[in-house]
Coordinates of C-alpha atoms in Angstrom, one line a residue:
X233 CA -7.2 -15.9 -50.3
X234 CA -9.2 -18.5 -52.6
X235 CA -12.5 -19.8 -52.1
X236 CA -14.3 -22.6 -52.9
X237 CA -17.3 -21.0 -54.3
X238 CA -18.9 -20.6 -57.8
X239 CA -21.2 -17.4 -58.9
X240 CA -23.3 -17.7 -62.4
X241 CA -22.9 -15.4 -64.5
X242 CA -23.7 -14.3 -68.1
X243 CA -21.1 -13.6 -70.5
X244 CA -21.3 -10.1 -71.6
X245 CA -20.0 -11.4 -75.1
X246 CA -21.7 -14.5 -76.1
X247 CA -24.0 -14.5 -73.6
X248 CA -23.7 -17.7 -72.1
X249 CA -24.1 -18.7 -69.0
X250 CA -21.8 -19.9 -66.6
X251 CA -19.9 -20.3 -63.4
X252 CA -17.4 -17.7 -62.1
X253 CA -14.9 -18.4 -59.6
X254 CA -14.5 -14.4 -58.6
X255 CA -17.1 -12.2 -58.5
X256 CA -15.9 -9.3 -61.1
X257 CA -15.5 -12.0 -63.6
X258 CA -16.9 -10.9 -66.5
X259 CA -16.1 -13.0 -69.7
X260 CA -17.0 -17.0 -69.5
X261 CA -13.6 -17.4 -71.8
X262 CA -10.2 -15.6 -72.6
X263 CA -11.7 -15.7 -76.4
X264 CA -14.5 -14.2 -75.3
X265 CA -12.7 -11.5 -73.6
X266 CA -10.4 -10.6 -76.3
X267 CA -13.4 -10.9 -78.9
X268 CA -15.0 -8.2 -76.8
X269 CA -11.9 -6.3 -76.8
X270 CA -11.4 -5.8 -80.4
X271 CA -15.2 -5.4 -81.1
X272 CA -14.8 -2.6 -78.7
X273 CA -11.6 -1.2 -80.4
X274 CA -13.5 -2.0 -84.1
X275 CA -16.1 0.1 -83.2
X276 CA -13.8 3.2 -81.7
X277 CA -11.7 2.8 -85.6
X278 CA -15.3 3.2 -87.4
X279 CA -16.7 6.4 -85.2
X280 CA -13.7 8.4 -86.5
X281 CA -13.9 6.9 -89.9
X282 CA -17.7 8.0 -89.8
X283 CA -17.1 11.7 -88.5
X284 CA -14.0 12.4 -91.3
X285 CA -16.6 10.8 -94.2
X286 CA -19.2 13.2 -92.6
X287 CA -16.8 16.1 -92.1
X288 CA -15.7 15.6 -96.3
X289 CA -19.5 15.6 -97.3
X290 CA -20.0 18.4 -95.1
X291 CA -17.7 20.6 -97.2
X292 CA -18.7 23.5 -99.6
X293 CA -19.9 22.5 -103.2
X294 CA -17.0 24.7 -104.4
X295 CA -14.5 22.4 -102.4
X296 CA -15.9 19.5 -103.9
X297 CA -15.7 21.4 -107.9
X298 CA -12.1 21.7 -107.7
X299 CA -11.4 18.7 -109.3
X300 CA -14.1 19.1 -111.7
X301 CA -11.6 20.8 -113.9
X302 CA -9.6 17.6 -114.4
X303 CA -12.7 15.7 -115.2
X304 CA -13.9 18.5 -117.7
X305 CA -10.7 18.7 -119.9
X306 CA -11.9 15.9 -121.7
X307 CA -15.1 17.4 -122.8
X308 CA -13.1 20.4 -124.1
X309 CA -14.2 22.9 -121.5
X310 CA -12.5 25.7 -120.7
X311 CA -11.7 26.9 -117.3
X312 CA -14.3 29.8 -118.2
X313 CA -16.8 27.2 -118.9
X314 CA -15.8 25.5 -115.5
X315 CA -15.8 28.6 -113.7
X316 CA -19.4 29.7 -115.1
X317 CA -20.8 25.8 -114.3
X318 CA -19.2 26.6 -110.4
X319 CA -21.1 30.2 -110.5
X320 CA -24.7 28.5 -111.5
X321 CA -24.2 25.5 -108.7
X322 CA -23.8 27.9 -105.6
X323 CA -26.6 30.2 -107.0

């Protein structure tokens, strides 16, 4: 069933206008489709990358100290020394 009309649209990528030959077109080109499509699927990648960054800097501040002890070695502390410094952050 064709027809032999043409609807404007805009593109809801680049935003361009132009002329449709079905009415649930959406995209003016196939580049701007798949453009779309990976913005789309970009976007989906950085919302979980975003909520496990957030969940890690949620974490306790004693989390966060256990690798303080590696860091420390060089500056001679001992791990009652760490273990004190971990004590007077959560106070």
């Amino acid at each position: 069933m064709s027809s032999n009309f043409t609807v404007q649209r805009i593109c809801e990528h680049c935003k361009d206008i132009f002329d449709a030959k079905t009415t649930v077109t959406r995209f003016c080109s196939r580049l701007c489709n798949k453009r779309s499509y990976k913005l789309k699927e970009r976007n989906v990648v950085m919302k979980n990358i975003d909520l496990k960054v957030k969940n890690i800097l949620e974490k306790p501040m004693i989390d966060k100290m256990e690798y303080h002890f590696y860091l420390a070695k060089s500056q001679n502390a001992t791990i009652d020394d760490a273990i004190a410094e971990i004590k007077r952050i959560n106070l």
